[in-house]
CSV table of C-alpha atoms and ligand atoms in Angstrom, one decimal:
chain,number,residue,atom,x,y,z
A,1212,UNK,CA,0.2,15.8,-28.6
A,1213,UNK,CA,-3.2,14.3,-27.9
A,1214,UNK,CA,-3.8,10.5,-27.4
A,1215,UNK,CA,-6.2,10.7,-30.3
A,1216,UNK,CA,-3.4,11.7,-32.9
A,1217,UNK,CA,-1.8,8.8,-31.1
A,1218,UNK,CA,-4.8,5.9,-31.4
A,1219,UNK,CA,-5.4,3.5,-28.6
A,1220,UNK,CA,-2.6,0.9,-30.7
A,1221,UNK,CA,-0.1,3.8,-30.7
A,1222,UNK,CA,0.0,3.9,-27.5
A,1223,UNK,CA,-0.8,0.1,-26.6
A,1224,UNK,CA,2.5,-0.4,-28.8
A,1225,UNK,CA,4.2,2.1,-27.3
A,1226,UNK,CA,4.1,1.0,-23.9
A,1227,UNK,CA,4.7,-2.5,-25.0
A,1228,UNK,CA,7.9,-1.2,-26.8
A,1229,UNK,CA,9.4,0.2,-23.1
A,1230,UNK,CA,8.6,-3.3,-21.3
A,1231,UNK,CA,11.1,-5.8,-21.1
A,1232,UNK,CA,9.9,-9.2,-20.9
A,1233,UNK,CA,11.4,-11.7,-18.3
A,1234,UNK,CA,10.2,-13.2,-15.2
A,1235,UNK,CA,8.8,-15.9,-17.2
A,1236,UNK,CA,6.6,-14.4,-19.0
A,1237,UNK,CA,6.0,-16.6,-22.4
A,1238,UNK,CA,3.4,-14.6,-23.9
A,1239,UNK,CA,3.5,-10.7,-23.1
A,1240,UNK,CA,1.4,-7.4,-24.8
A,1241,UNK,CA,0.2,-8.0,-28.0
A,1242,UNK,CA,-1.9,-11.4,-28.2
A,1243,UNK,CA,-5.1,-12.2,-27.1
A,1244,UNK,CA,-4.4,-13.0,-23.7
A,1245,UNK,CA,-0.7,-13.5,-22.1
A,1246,UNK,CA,1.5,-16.7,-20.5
A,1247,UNK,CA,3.3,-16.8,-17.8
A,1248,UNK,CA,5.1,-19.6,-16.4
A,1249,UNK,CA,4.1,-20.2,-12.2
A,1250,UNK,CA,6.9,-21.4,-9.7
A,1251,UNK,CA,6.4,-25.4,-9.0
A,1252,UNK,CA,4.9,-26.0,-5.7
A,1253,UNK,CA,3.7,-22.3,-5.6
A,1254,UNK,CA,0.1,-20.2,-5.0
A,1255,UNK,CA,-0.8,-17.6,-7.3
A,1256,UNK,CA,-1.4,-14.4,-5.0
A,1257,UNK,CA,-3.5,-12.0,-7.5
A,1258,UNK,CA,-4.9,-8.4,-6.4
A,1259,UNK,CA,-6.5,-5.7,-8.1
A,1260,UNK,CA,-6.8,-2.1,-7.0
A,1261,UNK,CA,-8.2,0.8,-8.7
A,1262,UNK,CA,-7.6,4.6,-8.4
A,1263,UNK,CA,-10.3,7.5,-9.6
A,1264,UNK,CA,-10.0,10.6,-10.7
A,1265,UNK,CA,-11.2,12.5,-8.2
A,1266,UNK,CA,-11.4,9.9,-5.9
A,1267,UNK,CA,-8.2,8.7,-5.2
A,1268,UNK,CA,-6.1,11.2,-6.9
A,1269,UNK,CA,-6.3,15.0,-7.9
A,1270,UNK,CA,-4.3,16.0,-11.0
A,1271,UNK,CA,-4.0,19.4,-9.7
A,1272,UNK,CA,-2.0,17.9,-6.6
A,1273,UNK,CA,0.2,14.9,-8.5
A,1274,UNK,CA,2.5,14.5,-11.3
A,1275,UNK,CA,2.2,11.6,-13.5
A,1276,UNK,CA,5.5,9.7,-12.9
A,1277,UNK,CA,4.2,9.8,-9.4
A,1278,UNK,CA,0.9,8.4,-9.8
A,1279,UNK,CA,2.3,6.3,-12.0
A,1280,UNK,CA,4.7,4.6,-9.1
A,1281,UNK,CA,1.8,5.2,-6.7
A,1282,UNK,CA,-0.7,2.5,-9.0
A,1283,UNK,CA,1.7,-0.1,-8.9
A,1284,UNK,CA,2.9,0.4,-5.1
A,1285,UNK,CA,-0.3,0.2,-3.6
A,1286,UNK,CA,-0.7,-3.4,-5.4
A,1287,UNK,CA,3.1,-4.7,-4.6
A,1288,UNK,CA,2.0,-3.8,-1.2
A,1289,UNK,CA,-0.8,-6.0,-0.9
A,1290,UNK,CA,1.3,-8.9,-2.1
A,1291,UNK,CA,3.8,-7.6,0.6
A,1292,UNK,CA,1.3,-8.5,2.9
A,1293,UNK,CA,0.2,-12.1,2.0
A,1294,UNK,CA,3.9,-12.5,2.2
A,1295,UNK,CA,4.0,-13.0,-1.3
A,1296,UNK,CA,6.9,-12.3,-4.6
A,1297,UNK,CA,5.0,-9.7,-6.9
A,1298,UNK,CA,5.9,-11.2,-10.4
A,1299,UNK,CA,3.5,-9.8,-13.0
A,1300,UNK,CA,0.7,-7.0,-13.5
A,1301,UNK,CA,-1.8,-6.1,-15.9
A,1302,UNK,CA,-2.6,-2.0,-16.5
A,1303,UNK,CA,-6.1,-1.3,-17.6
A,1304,UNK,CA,-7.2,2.4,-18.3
A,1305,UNK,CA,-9.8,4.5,-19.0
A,1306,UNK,CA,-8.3,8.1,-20.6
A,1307,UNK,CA,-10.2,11.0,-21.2
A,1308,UNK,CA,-9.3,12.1,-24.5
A,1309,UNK,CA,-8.3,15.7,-23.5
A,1310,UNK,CA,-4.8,13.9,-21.6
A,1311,UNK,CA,-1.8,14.9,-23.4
A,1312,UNK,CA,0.7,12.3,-24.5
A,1313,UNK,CA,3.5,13.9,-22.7
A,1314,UNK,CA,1.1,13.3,-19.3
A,1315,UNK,CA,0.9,9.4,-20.5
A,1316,UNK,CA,4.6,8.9,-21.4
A,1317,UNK,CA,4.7,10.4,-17.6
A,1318,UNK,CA,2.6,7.8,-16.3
A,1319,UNK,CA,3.9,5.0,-18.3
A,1320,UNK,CA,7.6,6.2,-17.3
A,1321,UNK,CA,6.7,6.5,-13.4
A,1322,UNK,CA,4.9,2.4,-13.4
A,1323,UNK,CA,7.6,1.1,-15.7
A,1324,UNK,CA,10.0,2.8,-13.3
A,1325,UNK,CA,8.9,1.5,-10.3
A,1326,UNK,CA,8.1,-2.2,-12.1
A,1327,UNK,CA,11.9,-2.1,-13.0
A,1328,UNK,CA,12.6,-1.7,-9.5
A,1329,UNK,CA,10.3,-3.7,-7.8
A,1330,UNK,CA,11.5,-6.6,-10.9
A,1331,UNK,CA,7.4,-7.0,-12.2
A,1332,UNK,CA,6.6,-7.3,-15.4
A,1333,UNK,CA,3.5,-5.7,-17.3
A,1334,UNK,CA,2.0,-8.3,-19.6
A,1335,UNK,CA,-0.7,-6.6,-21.0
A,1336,UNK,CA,-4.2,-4.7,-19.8
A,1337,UNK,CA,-7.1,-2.8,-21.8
A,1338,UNK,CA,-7.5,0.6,-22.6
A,1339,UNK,CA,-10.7,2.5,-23.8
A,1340,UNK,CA,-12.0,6.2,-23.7
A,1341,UNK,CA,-13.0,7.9,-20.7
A,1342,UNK,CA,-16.3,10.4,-20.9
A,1343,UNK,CA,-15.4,11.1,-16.9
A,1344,UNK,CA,-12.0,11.5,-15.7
A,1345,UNK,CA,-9.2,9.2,-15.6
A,1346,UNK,CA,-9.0,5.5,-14.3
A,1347,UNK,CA,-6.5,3.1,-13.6
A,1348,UNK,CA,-7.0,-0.1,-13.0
A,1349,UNK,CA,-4.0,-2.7,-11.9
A,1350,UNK,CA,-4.1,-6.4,-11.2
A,1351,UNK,CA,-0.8,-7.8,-9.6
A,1352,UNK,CA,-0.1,-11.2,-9.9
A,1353,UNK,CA,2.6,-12.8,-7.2
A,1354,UNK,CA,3.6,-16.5,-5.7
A,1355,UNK,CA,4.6,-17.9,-2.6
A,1356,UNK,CA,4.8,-21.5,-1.0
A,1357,UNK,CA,1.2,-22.4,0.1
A,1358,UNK,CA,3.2,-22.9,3.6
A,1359,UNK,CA,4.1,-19.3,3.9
A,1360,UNK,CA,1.5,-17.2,2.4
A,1361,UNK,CA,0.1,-15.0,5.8
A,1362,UNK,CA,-3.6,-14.4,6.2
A,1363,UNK,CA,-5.3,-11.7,8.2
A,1364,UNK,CA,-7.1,-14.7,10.4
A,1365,UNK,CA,-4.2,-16.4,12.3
A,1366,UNK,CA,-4.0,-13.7,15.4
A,1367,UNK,CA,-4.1,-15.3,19.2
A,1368,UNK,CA,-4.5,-13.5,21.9
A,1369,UNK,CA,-1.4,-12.7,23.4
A,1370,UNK,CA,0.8,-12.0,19.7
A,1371,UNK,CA,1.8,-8.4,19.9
A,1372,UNK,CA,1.2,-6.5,17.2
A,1373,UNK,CA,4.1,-5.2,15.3
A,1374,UNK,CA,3.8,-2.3,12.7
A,1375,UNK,CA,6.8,-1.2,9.7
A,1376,UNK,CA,8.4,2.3,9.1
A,1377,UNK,CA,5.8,5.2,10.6
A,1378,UNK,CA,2.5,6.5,10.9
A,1379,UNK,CA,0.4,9.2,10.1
A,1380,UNK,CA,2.8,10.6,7.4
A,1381,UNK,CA,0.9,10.0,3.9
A,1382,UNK,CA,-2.5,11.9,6.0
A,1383,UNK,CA,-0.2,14.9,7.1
A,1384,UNK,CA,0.8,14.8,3.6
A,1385,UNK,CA,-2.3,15.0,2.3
A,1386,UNK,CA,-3.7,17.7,4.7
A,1387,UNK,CA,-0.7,19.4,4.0
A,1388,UNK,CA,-1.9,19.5,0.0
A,1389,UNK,CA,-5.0,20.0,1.4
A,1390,UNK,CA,-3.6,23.6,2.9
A,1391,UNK,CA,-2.2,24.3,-0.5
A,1392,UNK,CA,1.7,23.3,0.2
A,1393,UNK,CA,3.5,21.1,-2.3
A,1394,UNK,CA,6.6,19.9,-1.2
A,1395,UNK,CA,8.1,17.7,1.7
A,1396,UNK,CA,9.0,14.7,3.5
A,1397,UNK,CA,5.2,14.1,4.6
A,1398,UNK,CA,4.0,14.9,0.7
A,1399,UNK,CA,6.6,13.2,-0.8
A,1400,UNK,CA,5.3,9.5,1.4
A,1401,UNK,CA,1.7,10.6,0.6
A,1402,UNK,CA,2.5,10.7,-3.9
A,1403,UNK,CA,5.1,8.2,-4.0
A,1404,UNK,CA,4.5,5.8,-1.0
A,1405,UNK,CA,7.1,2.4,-1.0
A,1406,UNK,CA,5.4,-0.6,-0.6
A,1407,UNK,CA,7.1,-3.0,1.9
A,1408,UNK,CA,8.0,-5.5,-0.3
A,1409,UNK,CA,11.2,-7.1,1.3
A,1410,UNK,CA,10.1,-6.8,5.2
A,1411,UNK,CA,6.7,-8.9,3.9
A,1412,UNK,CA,8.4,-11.3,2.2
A,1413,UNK,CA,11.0,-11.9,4.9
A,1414,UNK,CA,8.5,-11.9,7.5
A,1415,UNK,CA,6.7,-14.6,6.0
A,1416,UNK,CA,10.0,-16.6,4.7
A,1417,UNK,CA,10.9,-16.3,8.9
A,1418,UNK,CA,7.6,-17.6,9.8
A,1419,UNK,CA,7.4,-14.9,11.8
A,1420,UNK,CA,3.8,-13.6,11.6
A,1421,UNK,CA,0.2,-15.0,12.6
A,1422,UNK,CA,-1.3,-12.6,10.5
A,1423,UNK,CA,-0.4,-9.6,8.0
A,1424,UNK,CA,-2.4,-6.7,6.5
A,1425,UNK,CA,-1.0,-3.7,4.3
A,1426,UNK,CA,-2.4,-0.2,6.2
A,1427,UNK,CA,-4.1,1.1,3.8
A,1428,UNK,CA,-6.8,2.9,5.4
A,1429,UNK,CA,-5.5,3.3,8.7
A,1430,UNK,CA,-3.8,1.7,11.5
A,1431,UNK,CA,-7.8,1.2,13.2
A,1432,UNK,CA,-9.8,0.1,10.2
A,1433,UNK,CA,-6.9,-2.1,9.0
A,1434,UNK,CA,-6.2,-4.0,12.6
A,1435,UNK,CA,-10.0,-3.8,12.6
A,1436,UNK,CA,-10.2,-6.7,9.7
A,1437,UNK,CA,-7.4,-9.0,11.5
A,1438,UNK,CA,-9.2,-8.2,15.0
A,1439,UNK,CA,-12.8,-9.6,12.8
A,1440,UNK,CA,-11.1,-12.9,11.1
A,1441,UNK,CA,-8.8,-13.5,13.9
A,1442,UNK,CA,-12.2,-13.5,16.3
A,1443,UNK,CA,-10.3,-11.3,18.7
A,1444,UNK,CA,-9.3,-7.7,20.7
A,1445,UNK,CA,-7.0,-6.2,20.8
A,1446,UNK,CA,-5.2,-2.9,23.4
A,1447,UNK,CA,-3.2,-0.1,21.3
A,1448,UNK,CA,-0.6,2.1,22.9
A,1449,UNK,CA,-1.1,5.5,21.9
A,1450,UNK,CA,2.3,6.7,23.2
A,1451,UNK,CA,4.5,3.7,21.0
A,1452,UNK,CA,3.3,4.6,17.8
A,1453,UNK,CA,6.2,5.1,15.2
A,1454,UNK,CA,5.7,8.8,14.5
A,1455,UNK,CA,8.4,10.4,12.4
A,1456,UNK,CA,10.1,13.4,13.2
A,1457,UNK,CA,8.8,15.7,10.7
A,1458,UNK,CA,5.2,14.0,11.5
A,1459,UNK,CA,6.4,15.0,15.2
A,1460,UNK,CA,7.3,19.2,14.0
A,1461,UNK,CA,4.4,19.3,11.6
A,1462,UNK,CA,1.1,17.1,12.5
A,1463,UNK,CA,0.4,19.9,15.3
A,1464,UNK,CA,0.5,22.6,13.2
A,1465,UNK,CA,-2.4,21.5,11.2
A,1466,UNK,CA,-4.5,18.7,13.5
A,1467,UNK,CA,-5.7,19.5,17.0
A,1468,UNK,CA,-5.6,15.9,17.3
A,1469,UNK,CA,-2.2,14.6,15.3
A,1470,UNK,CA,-2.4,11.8,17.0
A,1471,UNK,CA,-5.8,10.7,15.2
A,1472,UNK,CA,-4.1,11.6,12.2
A,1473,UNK,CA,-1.3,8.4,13.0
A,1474,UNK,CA,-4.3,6.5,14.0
A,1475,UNK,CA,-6.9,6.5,11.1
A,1476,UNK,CA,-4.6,7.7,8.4
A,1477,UNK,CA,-4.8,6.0,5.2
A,1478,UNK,CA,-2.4,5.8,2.8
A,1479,UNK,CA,1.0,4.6,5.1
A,1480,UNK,CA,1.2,1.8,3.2
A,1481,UNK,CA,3.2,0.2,5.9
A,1482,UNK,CA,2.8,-3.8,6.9
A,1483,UNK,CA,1.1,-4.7,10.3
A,1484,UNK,CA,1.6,-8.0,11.4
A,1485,UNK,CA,1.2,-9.9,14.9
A,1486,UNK,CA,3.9,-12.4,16.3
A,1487,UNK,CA,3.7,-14.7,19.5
A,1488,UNK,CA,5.1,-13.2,22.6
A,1489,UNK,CA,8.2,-15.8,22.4
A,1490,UNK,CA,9.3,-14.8,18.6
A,1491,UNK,CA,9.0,-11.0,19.1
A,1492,UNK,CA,12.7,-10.6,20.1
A,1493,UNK,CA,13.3,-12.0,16.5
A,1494,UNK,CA,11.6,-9.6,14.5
A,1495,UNK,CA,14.5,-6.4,15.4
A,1496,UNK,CA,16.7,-8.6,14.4
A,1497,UNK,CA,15.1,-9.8,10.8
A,1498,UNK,CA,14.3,-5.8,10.4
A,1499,UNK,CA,17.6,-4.6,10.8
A,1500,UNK,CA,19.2,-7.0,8.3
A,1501,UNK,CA,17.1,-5.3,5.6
A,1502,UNK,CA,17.5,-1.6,7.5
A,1503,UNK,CA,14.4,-1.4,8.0
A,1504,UNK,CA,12.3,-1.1,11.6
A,1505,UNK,CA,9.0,-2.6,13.2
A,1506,UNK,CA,7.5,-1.1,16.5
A,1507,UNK,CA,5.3,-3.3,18.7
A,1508,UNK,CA,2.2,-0.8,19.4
A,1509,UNK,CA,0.4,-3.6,21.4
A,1510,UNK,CA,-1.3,-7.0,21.7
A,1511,UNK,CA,-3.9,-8.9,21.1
A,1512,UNK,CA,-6.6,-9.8,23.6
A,1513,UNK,CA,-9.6,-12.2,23.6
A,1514,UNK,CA,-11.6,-9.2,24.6
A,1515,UNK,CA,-13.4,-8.7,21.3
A,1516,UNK,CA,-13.0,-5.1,21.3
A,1517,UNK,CA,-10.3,-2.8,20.4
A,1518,UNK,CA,-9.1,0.1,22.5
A,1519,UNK,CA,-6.5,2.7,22.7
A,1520,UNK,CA,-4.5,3.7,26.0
A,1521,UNK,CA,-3.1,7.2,25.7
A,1522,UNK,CA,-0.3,7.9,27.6
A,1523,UNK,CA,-2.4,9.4,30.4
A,1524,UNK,CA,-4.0,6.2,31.0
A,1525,UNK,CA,-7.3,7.3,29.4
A,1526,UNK,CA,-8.8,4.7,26.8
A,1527,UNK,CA,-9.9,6.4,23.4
A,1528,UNK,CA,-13.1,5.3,22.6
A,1529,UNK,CA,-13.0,3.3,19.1
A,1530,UNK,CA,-15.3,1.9,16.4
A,1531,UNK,CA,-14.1,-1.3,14.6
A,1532,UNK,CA,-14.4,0.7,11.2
A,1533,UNK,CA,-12.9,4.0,12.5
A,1534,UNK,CA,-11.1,6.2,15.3
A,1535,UNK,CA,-14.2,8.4,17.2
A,1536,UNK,CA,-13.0,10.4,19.9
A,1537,UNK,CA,-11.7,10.4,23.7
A,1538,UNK,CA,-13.9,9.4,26.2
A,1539,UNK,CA,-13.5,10.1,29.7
A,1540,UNK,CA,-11.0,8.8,32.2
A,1541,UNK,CA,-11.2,4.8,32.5
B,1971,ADP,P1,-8.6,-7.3,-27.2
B,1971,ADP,O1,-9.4,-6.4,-28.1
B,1971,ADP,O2,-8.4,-8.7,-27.7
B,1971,ADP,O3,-9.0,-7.2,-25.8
B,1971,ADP,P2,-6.7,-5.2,-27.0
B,1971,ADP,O4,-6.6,-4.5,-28.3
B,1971,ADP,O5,-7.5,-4.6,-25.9
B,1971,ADP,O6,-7.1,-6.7,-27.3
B,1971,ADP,O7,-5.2,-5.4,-26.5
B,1971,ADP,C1,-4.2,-5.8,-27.3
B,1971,ADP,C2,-3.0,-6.2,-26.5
B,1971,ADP,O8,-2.6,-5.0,-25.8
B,1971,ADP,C3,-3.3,-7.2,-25.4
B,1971,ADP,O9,-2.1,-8.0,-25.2
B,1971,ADP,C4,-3.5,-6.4,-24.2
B,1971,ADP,O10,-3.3,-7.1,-23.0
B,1971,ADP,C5,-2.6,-5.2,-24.4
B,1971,ADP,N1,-2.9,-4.0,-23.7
B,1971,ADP,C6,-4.1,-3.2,-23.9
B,1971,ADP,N2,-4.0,-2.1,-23.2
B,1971,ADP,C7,-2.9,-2.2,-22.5
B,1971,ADP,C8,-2.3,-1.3,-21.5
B,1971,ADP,N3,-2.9,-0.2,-21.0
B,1971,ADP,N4,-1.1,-1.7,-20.9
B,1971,ADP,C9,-0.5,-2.8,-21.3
B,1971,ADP,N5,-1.0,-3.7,-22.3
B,1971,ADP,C10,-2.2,-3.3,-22.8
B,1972,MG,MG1,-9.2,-5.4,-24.9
């Protein structure tokens, strides 16, 4: 079926049929605007992402219920990383009108999926016609304690820097799509990434972090920003990076330089935060209750710059937006 046998209320209405509404949410779809009801004493964290047809996302690469899960997780994970709850999201999208209904209901099913489990609820959006390709456009609204709510500006010199779950996985995926595969462990984290809700919240609730960001373009680029608001440097072990063991059998194969794939690979969605050198011991601890894991991969200096010590002792040479190459011996 098309969306234009459909209409642009058809399908408004049936989305808004498959949402439950709770989390305080007073007004949801179907007025002219929707009410929530905000925790006393609380911040409103909101964020907004959008992903591009041939920008972001190839059709001929991901299902819908994927990409679906994927538009919401890479907003829940920048909540994660303010430390906030992610309560309540808006869905705006621009369709072109050749997208089948069964592709939609794929869509829809994959967000609402992963809304149910993340416990957001959608309260509305916009949609309109698309003359290019398709666009969707989330904005997450989430709350936490003025108190708690992490910042990327609050490093020191001296906090060592702490990052979730692996690298490098979601850019092996994606070369690995790239090279015409379509299935396993490092394509799977690339289409349907998991935002690290729980770690950021319990991170912040410990009081653990000096600062937090969501890796979204890379473990370089996104210490980069903290390194810029924090006014500091910061040294990077190459040979303590989290590198999972397929990333271990498989980046070789298709990068001459895996480890620049762990490096300035977008996409981890994984939480970097950085914790005084007396409360490090704590963070193991706080990880394992939740079964997950955080690997220190170095500190934070006052030098300015940041660098990366391979396991060699030679310092990669490295641009504040970007991983460049090795340089010689140091
Ligand atoms: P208006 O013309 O006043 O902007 P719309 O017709 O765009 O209203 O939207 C009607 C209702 O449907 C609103 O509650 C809006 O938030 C909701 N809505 C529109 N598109 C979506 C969507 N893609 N997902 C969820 N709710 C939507
Ligand atoms: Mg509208």
């Amino acid at each position: 079926m098309k969306l234009r046998e459909l209409g642009e209320f058809g399908f408004i209405d049936r989305i808004a049929g498959m949402v439950s509404e709770r989390n305080g949410v007073r007004i949801g779809i179907g007025d002219d605007a929707a009410a929530i009801e905000t925790s006393p004493g609380h911040l409103s964290l909101v964020t907004s992402d959008m992903l591009v047809e041939g920008v972001h996302f190839d059709l001929s690469f991901t299902d819908p219920f994927r990409l679906g899960r994927k538009s919401l997780a890479v907003n829940l994970s920048d909540i994660a990383a303010m430390g906030g709850l992610s309560r309540h999201f808006l869905l705006s999208l621009a369709i072109p009108p050749h997208l089948t209904v069964e592709f939609l209901d794929g869509f829809v099913g994959g967000l609402l999926g992963m809304a149910e489990e993340f416990n957001v609820t959608l309260i509305g959006g916009d949609t309109c016609r698309s003359t290019g390709g398709l666009v969707i456009s989330i904005t997450l609204h989430g709350e936490q304690v003025p108190d708690l709510v992490v910042r990327r500006n609050g490093a020191r010199p001296g906090d060592l820097i702490f990052v979730t779950g692996t690298l490098g996985d979601s850019a092996l995926g994606l070369a690995q799509l790239g090279a015409g595969e379509r299935e396993g462990e490092a394509i799977e984290r690339h289409l349907n990434p998991i935002p690290r809700t729980r770690a950021g919240m319990a991170i912040a609730e410990a009081g653990l972090a000096t600062s937090m960001i969501d890796i979204s373009d890379g473990l370089l680029a996104d210490l980069g920003h903290i390194l810029k608001l924090s006014c500091a440097g910061a040294k990077i072990e190459l040979d303590r990076l989290p590198l999972s063991p397929f990333f271990r059998e498989k980046a070789p194969l298709l990068s001459s330089d895996p480890h620049s794939l762990a490096l300035a690979g977008g996409e981890d969605y994984e939480l970097l935060f950085t914790v005084r050198p007396d409360r490090a011991s704590e963070v193991e601890t706080l990880m394992a209750g939740m079964g997950e894991h955080a690997t220190a991969v170095g500190m934070i200096n006052s030098s300015g710059m940041l660098s990366v010590l391979s396991s060699d002792g030679r310092q990669l040479e490295i641009s504040r937006t970007g991983y460049n190459h090795f340089t010689g011996e140091t």
